[in-house]
């Protein structure tokens, strides 16, 4: 099932191409839309909601054409805008009730839904105070509440962690995750911080300069590449044991990077099949003798163990690590990257 699909979607402003032939399918669940400032995230959201026309191509949201059926889409989709748009003189309750009424809820239902939604986002007594005195975190919560109040099937959240400190960001990301797990609402959440979506999203779409860089399940980002962290002791024969091991492993054909603290990172082969077009292996069929990723990982372990033993070094630790999303996007010239990794990304990877 597809929740959002775009087909060669382009948006041109005078002198700027905000979206450039973007074709992407997004399914249910929590999807992160990542890109540096100006990558085209807000533009995409506005087109999906039918609030801005595309220059070329098409977009469908919940099966409806965003160019023709904008108002029908907005009935079923909630939107949390990036910028502050809250009237300072009214309370969160008054504002969210108003938004619920605008969405067509009767008065009593609007009040009940508002109370439930504000409770869900963690606003209690403060909900009766004018919003002008709210902290950034409270304002972001009100913006999230008004996106949820009419019980949408999908919410589009534009930079919901903007302006929040690390603790506030974590809380907001937890809330966003619960929007899906507690209510079954699908979420598209934008951020220029690639790393923060790693724990929250099932799927990540990365855009840069309005173009699609990558669209992949979060596990795919982190599981396809890994490394073995190895630390060894020095000996009289090898006063720099780390360097000796690095040279031995490199000579054995492994790609090795050195980290501060005498740690060597040995690249492992992909742990999952990086080529999704390849048919899955039938588990009932005996292995044909071809090497698999698991074989490659075992071989790397064996090579490290043997090299350490041959050099007579002490092995302090050898542990497998999965890369975090942010690392996947850092340039790693020592490793021949898969074609779509080679495109690189300009998203902020803090
Ligand atoms: N109304 C507009 N008129 C002209 N240019 C625009 C307009 N809206 C957006 N742009 C330009 O289109 C590009 C994409 O902007 P967009 O706001 O979609 O990016 P973004 O990824 O959401 O970034 P940010 O997080 O900084 O808002 C930018 O170069 C921006 O300056």
Short mmCIF file of C-alpha atoms and ligand atoms in Angstrom, two decimals:
data_model
loop_
_atom_site.label_atom_id
_atom_site.label_comp_id
_atom_site.label_asym_id
_atom_site.label_seq_id
_atom_site.Cartn_x
_atom_site.Cartn_y
_atom_site.Cartn_z
CA UNK A 1 0.00 0.00 0.00
CA UNK A 2 1.27 3.45 -0.88
CA UNK A 3 0.46 6.49 1.22
CA UNK A 4 2.34 9.06 -0.83
CA UNK A 5 3.60 8.70 -4.37
CA UNK A 6 5.22 11.25 -6.62
CA UNK A 7 5.99 10.81 -10.28
CA UNK A 8 8.68 13.00 -11.81
CA UNK A 9 7.52 15.85 -9.60
CA UNK A 10 9.18 19.21 -10.27
CA UNK A 11 8.72 22.65 -8.81
CA UNK A 12 10.49 25.64 -10.27
CA UNK A 13 10.53 29.10 -8.75
CA UNK A 14 12.16 31.94 -10.70
CA UNK A 15 15.85 31.06 -10.68
CA UNK A 16 15.43 28.03 -8.35
CA UNK A 17 14.48 24.43 -8.97
CA UNK A 18 13.06 23.38 -5.61
CA UNK A 19 12.05 19.87 -6.75
CA UNK A 20 13.67 18.14 -9.69
CA UNK A 21 11.84 15.15 -11.22
CA UNK A 22 11.27 13.53 -7.84
CA UNK A 23 9.82 10.03 -8.06
CA UNK A 24 9.26 8.28 -4.76
CA UNK A 25 6.74 5.92 -3.12
CA UNK A 26 6.14 6.09 0.61
CA UNK A 27 4.23 3.39 2.49
CA UNK A 28 2.47 3.39 5.88
CA UNK A 29 4.47 3.85 9.09
CA UNK A 30 6.87 6.60 10.07
CA UNK A 31 8.96 7.99 7.23
CA UNK A 32 11.73 10.54 7.59
CA UNK A 33 12.29 13.07 4.82
CA UNK A 34 15.85 14.27 5.22
CA UNK A 35 17.64 17.04 3.39
CA UNK A 36 19.79 20.07 4.05
CA UNK A 37 18.15 23.49 4.30
CA UNK A 38 16.73 24.35 0.89
CA UNK A 39 16.62 20.72 -0.28
CA UNK A 40 12.92 21.02 -1.12
CA UNK A 41 11.22 19.36 1.87
CA UNK A 42 8.69 22.11 2.64
CA UNK A 43 7.96 22.55 -1.05
CA UNK A 44 7.15 18.86 -1.35
CA UNK A 45 4.82 19.00 1.65
CA UNK A 46 2.95 22.02 0.25
CA UNK A 47 2.46 20.27 -3.08
CA UNK A 48 1.26 17.08 -1.36
CA UNK A 49 -1.34 19.09 0.55
CA UNK A 50 -2.52 20.82 -2.63
CA UNK A 51 -1.37 24.18 -1.24
CA UNK A 52 1.10 24.84 -4.07
CA UNK A 53 0.95 23.70 -7.70
CA UNK A 54 3.70 21.54 -9.19
CA UNK A 55 5.49 22.76 -12.31
CA UNK A 56 5.62 19.24 -13.77
CA UNK A 57 4.83 15.68 -12.78
CA UNK A 58 2.23 14.51 -10.31
CA UNK A 59 1.72 13.56 -6.67
CA UNK A 60 -0.87 11.35 -5.00
CA UNK A 61 -1.67 11.26 -1.31
CA UNK A 62 -3.87 8.45 0.08
CA UNK A 63 -4.78 7.66 -3.51
CA UNK A 64 -5.87 11.20 -4.42
CA UNK A 65 -4.31 13.57 -6.88
CA UNK A 66 -2.86 16.53 -4.99
CA UNK A 67 -3.38 18.96 -7.89
CA UNK A 68 -7.12 18.21 -8.14
CA UNK A 69 -8.20 16.94 -4.70
CA UNK A 70 -6.36 19.22 -2.27
CA UNK A 71 -9.29 19.82 0.06
CA UNK A 72 -10.23 16.11 0.17
CA UNK A 73 -6.58 15.34 1.01
CA UNK A 74 -6.49 17.93 3.78
CA UNK A 75 -9.60 16.37 5.37
CA UNK A 76 -7.63 13.16 5.89
CA UNK A 77 -4.16 14.57 6.44
CA UNK A 78 -2.79 16.66 9.32
CA UNK A 79 -0.09 19.27 8.76
CA UNK A 80 2.39 20.73 11.21
CA UNK A 81 4.08 23.71 9.55
CA UNK A 82 7.71 24.51 10.12
CA UNK A 83 7.31 28.11 11.20
CA UNK A 84 5.63 29.47 14.26
CA UNK A 85 2.06 30.33 13.38
CA UNK A 86 0.35 30.46 16.76
CA UNK A 87 -1.69 33.52 17.81
CA UNK A 88 -0.08 34.73 21.08
CA UNK A 89 -3.26 35.91 22.78
CA UNK A 90 -5.25 32.69 22.76
CA UNK A 91 -4.78 29.52 24.78
CA UNK A 92 -3.81 26.15 23.31
CA UNK A 93 -7.28 24.85 24.11
CA UNK A 94 -9.04 27.71 22.28
CA UNK A 95 -6.71 27.39 19.31
CA UNK A 96 -6.94 23.62 18.91
CA UNK A 97 -10.74 23.67 19.36
CA UNK A 98 -10.87 26.29 16.62
CA UNK A 99 -8.75 24.11 14.31
CA UNK A 100 -10.94 21.10 15.08
CA UNK A 101 -14.06 23.13 14.24
CA UNK A 102 -12.40 24.28 11.00
CA UNK A 103 -11.91 20.61 10.14
CA UNK A 104 -15.63 20.07 10.47
CA UNK A 105 -15.95 18.55 13.97
CA UNK A 106 -19.12 19.51 15.91
CA UNK A 107 -18.58 21.71 18.99
CA UNK A 108 -18.70 18.97 21.66
CA UNK A 109 -16.57 16.54 19.66
CA UNK A 110 -14.08 19.34 18.98
CA UNK A 111 -13.76 20.05 22.73
CA UNK A 112 -13.37 16.39 23.62
CA UNK A 113 -10.84 15.70 20.88
CA UNK A 114 -8.90 18.82 21.87
CA UNK A 115 -8.64 17.71 25.50
CA UNK A 116 -7.53 14.22 24.46
CA UNK A 117 -5.01 15.47 21.93
CA UNK A 118 -3.46 18.08 24.22
CA UNK A 119 -3.13 15.43 26.90
CA UNK A 120 -1.50 13.11 24.41
CA UNK A 121 1.14 15.71 23.49
CA UNK A 122 1.79 16.42 27.16
CA UNK A 123 0.14 19.81 27.72
CA UNK A 124 -1.87 19.93 30.94
CA UNK A 125 -2.68 23.03 33.06
CA UNK A 126 -0.72 25.21 30.66
CA UNK A 127 -3.30 24.57 27.98
CA UNK A 128 -5.49 27.38 29.38
CA UNK A 129 -2.70 30.00 29.28
CA UNK A 130 -2.11 32.34 26.31
CA UNK A 131 0.37 30.73 23.92
CA UNK A 132 2.50 33.89 23.70
CA UNK A 133 4.12 32.80 26.98
CA UNK A 134 4.87 29.25 25.87
CA UNK A 135 8.35 27.79 25.45
CA UNK A 136 9.42 26.56 22.01
CA UNK A 137 8.78 22.97 23.10
CA UNK A 138 5.23 23.80 24.20
CA UNK A 139 4.54 25.62 20.94
CA UNK A 140 5.77 22.63 18.95
CA UNK A 141 3.41 20.43 20.96
CA UNK A 142 0.45 22.67 20.19
CA UNK A 143 1.38 22.58 16.51
CA UNK A 144 1.48 18.79 16.68
CA UNK A 145 -1.86 18.68 18.53
CA UNK A 146 -3.67 20.78 15.90
CA UNK A 147 -2.32 18.44 13.20
CA UNK A 148 -3.81 15.44 15.03
CA UNK A 149 -7.09 16.82 16.34
CA UNK A 150 -9.27 15.76 13.41
CA UNK A 151 -8.01 12.16 13.60
CA UNK A 152 -6.19 12.09 10.27
CA UNK A 153 -4.83 8.98 8.53
CA UNK A 154 -1.53 10.71 7.77
CA UNK A 155 0.35 13.64 9.28
CA UNK A 156 3.02 15.71 7.55
CA UNK A 157 5.35 17.21 10.15
CA UNK A 158 7.73 19.88 8.91
CA UNK A 159 10.84 20.11 11.11
CA UNK A 160 9.01 19.37 14.40
CA UNK A 161 12.26 19.34 16.39
CA UNK A 162 13.37 22.78 15.22
CA UNK A 163 14.55 24.99 18.05
CA UNK A 164 14.39 22.22 20.68
CA UNK A 165 17.24 21.26 22.98
CA UNK A 166 18.41 17.61 22.90
CA UNK A 167 15.99 16.51 25.65
CA UNK A 168 13.10 18.31 23.95
CA UNK A 169 14.02 16.71 20.64
CA UNK A 170 14.00 13.25 22.19
CA UNK A 171 10.59 13.88 23.73
CA UNK A 172 9.17 15.16 20.44
CA UNK A 173 10.59 12.19 18.54
CA UNK A 174 9.05 9.83 21.12
CA UNK A 175 5.69 11.56 20.68
CA UNK A 176 5.94 11.24 16.91
CA UNK A 177 6.68 7.55 17.18
CA UNK A 178 3.62 7.11 19.43
CA UNK A 179 1.40 8.91 16.92
CA UNK A 180 1.92 5.84 14.78
CA UNK A 181 2.11 3.10 17.40
CA UNK A 182 -0.85 4.33 19.53
CA UNK A 183 -3.17 5.59 16.79
CA UNK A 184 -1.99 3.88 13.60
CA UNK A 185 -1.51 7.25 11.90
CA UNK A 186 1.18 7.30 9.22
CA UNK A 187 3.78 10.04 9.57
CA UNK A 188 6.04 11.90 7.18
CA UNK A 189 8.51 13.89 9.28
CA UNK A 190 11.15 16.21 7.84
CA UNK A 191 14.48 17.04 9.36
CA UNK A 192 17.87 18.28 8.28
CA UNK A 193 19.38 16.14 11.05
CA UNK A 194 19.86 12.72 9.56
CA UNK A 195 20.97 11.12 12.80
CA UNK A 196 17.88 11.98 14.81
CA UNK A 197 15.51 10.10 12.50
CA UNK A 198 17.41 6.85 12.88
CA UNK A 199 15.52 5.77 16.00
CA UNK A 200 12.16 7.19 15.02
CA UNK A 201 11.53 6.22 11.42
CA UNK A 202 10.83 2.95 9.65
CA UNK A 203 11.90 4.39 6.35
CA UNK A 204 14.12 7.27 5.28
CA UNK A 205 13.94 9.33 2.10
CA UNK A 206 16.90 11.61 1.45
CA UNK A 207 16.64 14.51 -0.99
CA UNK A 208 19.25 17.00 -2.07
CA UNK A 209 18.75 19.95 -4.38
CA UNK A 210 15.20 18.70 -5.03
CA UNK A 211 16.46 15.33 -6.28
CA UNK A 212 15.99 11.93 -4.69
CA UNK A 213 19.27 10.63 -3.25
CA UNK A 214 18.00 7.56 -1.50
CA UNK A 215 14.82 5.91 -0.24
CA UNK A 216 15.29 2.92 2.01
CA UNK A 217 14.12 1.14 5.16
CA UNK A 218 16.00 2.46 8.20
CA UNK A 219 17.37 -0.98 8.94
CA UNK A 220 18.77 -1.05 5.43
CA UNK A 221 20.72 2.13 6.10
CA UNK A 222 22.30 0.80 9.23
CA UNK A 223 22.59 -2.91 8.58
CA UNK A 224 24.09 -2.95 5.12
CA UNK A 225 27.49 -1.87 6.32
CA UNK A 226 29.30 -2.69 9.48
CA UNK A 227 32.74 -2.88 10.93
CA UNK A 228 34.77 -4.81 13.40
CA UNK A 229 36.35 -2.74 16.15
CA UNK A 230 39.66 -4.26 17.22
CA UNK A 231 42.06 -3.21 19.96
CA UNK A 232 45.37 -4.93 20.67
CA UNK A 233 48.29 -4.57 23.07
CA UNK A 234 51.89 -3.70 22.17
CA UNK A 235 54.73 -6.17 22.61
CA UNK A 236 58.54 -5.90 22.65
CA UNK A 237 58.62 -7.23 19.09
CA UNK A 238 55.85 -4.78 18.05
CA UNK A 239 56.08 -1.62 20.16
CA UNK A 240 53.19 -0.22 18.09
CA UNK A 241 50.92 -3.25 17.97
CA UNK A 242 48.06 -1.28 16.42
CA UNK A 243 50.19 -0.23 13.46
CA UNK A 244 51.57 -3.74 13.02
CA UNK A 245 48.08 -5.23 12.95
CA UNK A 246 46.81 -2.53 10.59
CA UNK A 247 49.63 -3.31 8.14
CA UNK A 248 49.03 -7.06 8.38
CA UNK A 249 45.27 -6.71 7.81
CA UNK A 250 45.73 -4.30 4.92
CA UNK A 251 48.20 -6.72 3.36
CA UNK A 252 45.55 -9.44 3.74
CA UNK A 253 43.17 -7.32 1.64
CA UNK A 254 40.96 -5.83 4.36
CA UNK A 255 40.01 -2.15 4.54
CA UNK A 256 41.11 -0.76 7.87
CA UNK A 257 40.61 2.67 9.43
CA UNK A 258 42.28 3.89 12.58
CA UNK A 259 40.21 5.57 15.31
CA UNK A 260 41.45 7.60 18.27
CA UNK A 261 42.19 5.43 21.29
CA UNK A 262 44.17 2.73 19.46
CA UNK A 263 41.09 1.30 17.84
CA UNK A 264 41.12 -0.26 14.38
CA UNK A 265 37.89 -0.41 12.40
CA UNK A 266 37.89 -3.26 9.93
CA UNK A 267 35.25 -2.98 7.21
CA UNK A 268 32.87 -5.89 7.03
CA UNK A 269 31.00 -6.95 3.92
CA UNK A 270 27.28 -6.10 3.73
CA UNK A 271 25.31 -8.05 6.34
CA UNK A 272 22.09 -7.86 4.35
CA UNK A 273 21.59 -8.25 0.66
CA UNK A 274 22.32 -4.83 -0.79
CA UNK A 275 20.70 -5.79 -4.08
CA UNK A 276 16.95 -6.03 -3.47
CA UNK A 277 16.26 -7.05 -7.08
CA UNK A 278 18.06 -10.36 -6.43
CA UNK A 279 15.51 -13.11 -5.68
CA UNK A 280 15.59 -14.26 -2.04
CA UNK A 281 17.45 -17.47 -1.40
CA UNK A 282 15.20 -20.44 -0.74
CA UNK A 283 16.13 -21.62 2.77
CA UNK A 284 15.29 -25.23 1.81
CA UNK A 285 18.02 -25.27 -0.82
CA UNK A 286 21.50 -26.26 0.28
CA UNK A 287 24.09 -23.51 -0.21
CA UNK A 288 25.71 -23.85 -3.60
CA UNK A 289 29.19 -23.00 -2.38
CA UNK A 290 28.91 -19.30 -3.30
CA UNK A 291 30.13 -17.03 -0.55
CA UNK A 292 27.46 -15.17 1.41
CA UNK A 293 27.76 -12.01 3.48
CA UNK A 294 27.82 -14.16 6.63
CA UNK A 295 30.80 -16.06 5.22
CA UNK A 296 32.56 -12.78 4.54
CA UNK A 297 32.02 -11.59 8.11
CA UNK A 298 33.32 -14.91 9.49
CA UNK A 299 36.35 -14.69 7.20
CA UNK A 300 37.12 -11.18 8.45
CA UNK A 301 36.88 -12.36 12.07
CA UNK A 302 39.21 -15.29 11.29
CA UNK A 303 41.69 -13.07 9.47
CA UNK A 304 41.88 -10.64 12.40
CA UNK A 305 42.22 -13.46 14.96
CA UNK A 306 44.98 -15.14 12.93
CA UNK A 307 46.85 -11.89 12.32
CA UNK A 308 46.78 -11.03 16.03
CA UNK A 309 48.04 -14.52 16.90
CA UNK A 310 50.79 -14.46 14.22
CA UNK A 311 52.07 -11.12 15.50
CA UNK A 312 51.92 -12.37 19.09
CA UNK A 313 49.79 -9.40 20.21
CA UNK A 314 47.24 -9.46 23.01
CA UNK A 315 43.65 -9.04 21.84
CA UNK A 316 41.91 -6.50 24.10
CA UNK A 317 38.62 -6.49 22.21
CA UNK A 318 37.02 -7.43 18.93
CA UNK A 319 33.42 -6.37 18.53
CA UNK A 320 31.07 -5.96 15.62
CA UNK A 321 29.54 -2.54 15.13
CA UNK A 322 26.72 -1.38 12.94
CA UNK A 323 27.11 2.00 11.33
CA UNK A 324 24.78 4.73 12.33
CA UNK A 325 22.89 6.40 9.51
CA UNK A 326 25.02 9.49 9.74
CA UNK A 327 28.18 7.48 9.07
CA UNK A 328 26.65 5.89 6.00
CA UNK A 329 26.53 9.33 4.45
CA UNK A 330 30.00 10.44 5.35
CA UNK A 331 32.50 10.16 2.54
CA UNK A 332 34.59 7.05 3.07
CA UNK A 333 37.03 7.12 0.17
CA UNK A 334 38.89 4.02 1.33
CA UNK A 335 35.83 1.85 0.64
CA UNK A 336 34.44 1.29 -2.82
CA UNK A 337 30.84 2.43 -2.24
CA UNK A 338 27.68 1.09 -3.80
CA UNK A 339 26.48 3.32 -6.66
CA UNK A 340 23.77 5.11 -4.68
CA UNK A 341 26.10 5.65 -1.72
CA UNK A 342 28.64 7.27 -3.98
CA UNK A 343 26.25 10.13 -4.70
CA UNK A 344 26.94 11.32 -1.15
CA UNK A 345 24.62 13.59 0.76
CA UNK A 346 24.76 17.11 1.98
CA UNK A 347 22.30 16.62 4.83
CA UNK A 348 23.63 17.76 8.16
CA UNK A 349 24.74 14.66 9.97
CA UNK A 350 25.15 15.93 13.49
N1 LIG B 1 7.91 30.86 -2.63
C1 LIG B 1 9.16 30.69 -3.05
N2 LIG B 1 9.69 31.51 -3.99
C2 LIG B 1 10.96 31.34 -4.43
N3 LIG B 1 11.80 30.36 -4.01
C3 LIG B 1 11.32 29.51 -3.07
C4 LIG B 1 9.99 29.64 -2.54
N4 LIG B 1 9.80 28.63 -1.64
C5 LIG B 1 10.95 27.94 -1.59
N5 LIG B 1 11.86 28.46 -2.45
C6 LIG B 1 13.22 27.96 -2.70
O1 LIG B 1 13.10 26.58 -3.04
C7 LIG B 1 14.17 25.83 -2.45
C8 LIG B 1 13.59 24.75 -1.58
O2 LIG B 1 12.96 25.36 -0.46
P1 LIG B 1 12.21 24.52 0.69
O3 LIG B 1 11.66 25.51 1.67
O4 LIG B 1 11.29 23.56 0.07
O5 LIG B 1 13.44 23.72 1.32
P2 LIG B 1 13.50 22.92 2.68
O6 LIG B 1 14.19 21.65 2.38
O7 LIG B 1 12.16 22.85 3.30
O8 LIG B 1 14.46 23.81 3.55
P3 LIG B 1 14.19 24.55 4.94
O9 LIG B 1 14.23 23.50 5.98
O10 LIG B 1 15.31 25.54 5.03
O11 LIG B 1 12.84 25.21 4.81
C9 LIG B 1 15.01 26.82 -1.70
O12 LIG B 1 16.09 27.21 -2.54
C10 LIG B 1 14.09 27.98 -1.45
O13 LIG B 1 14.80 29.19 -1.38
#
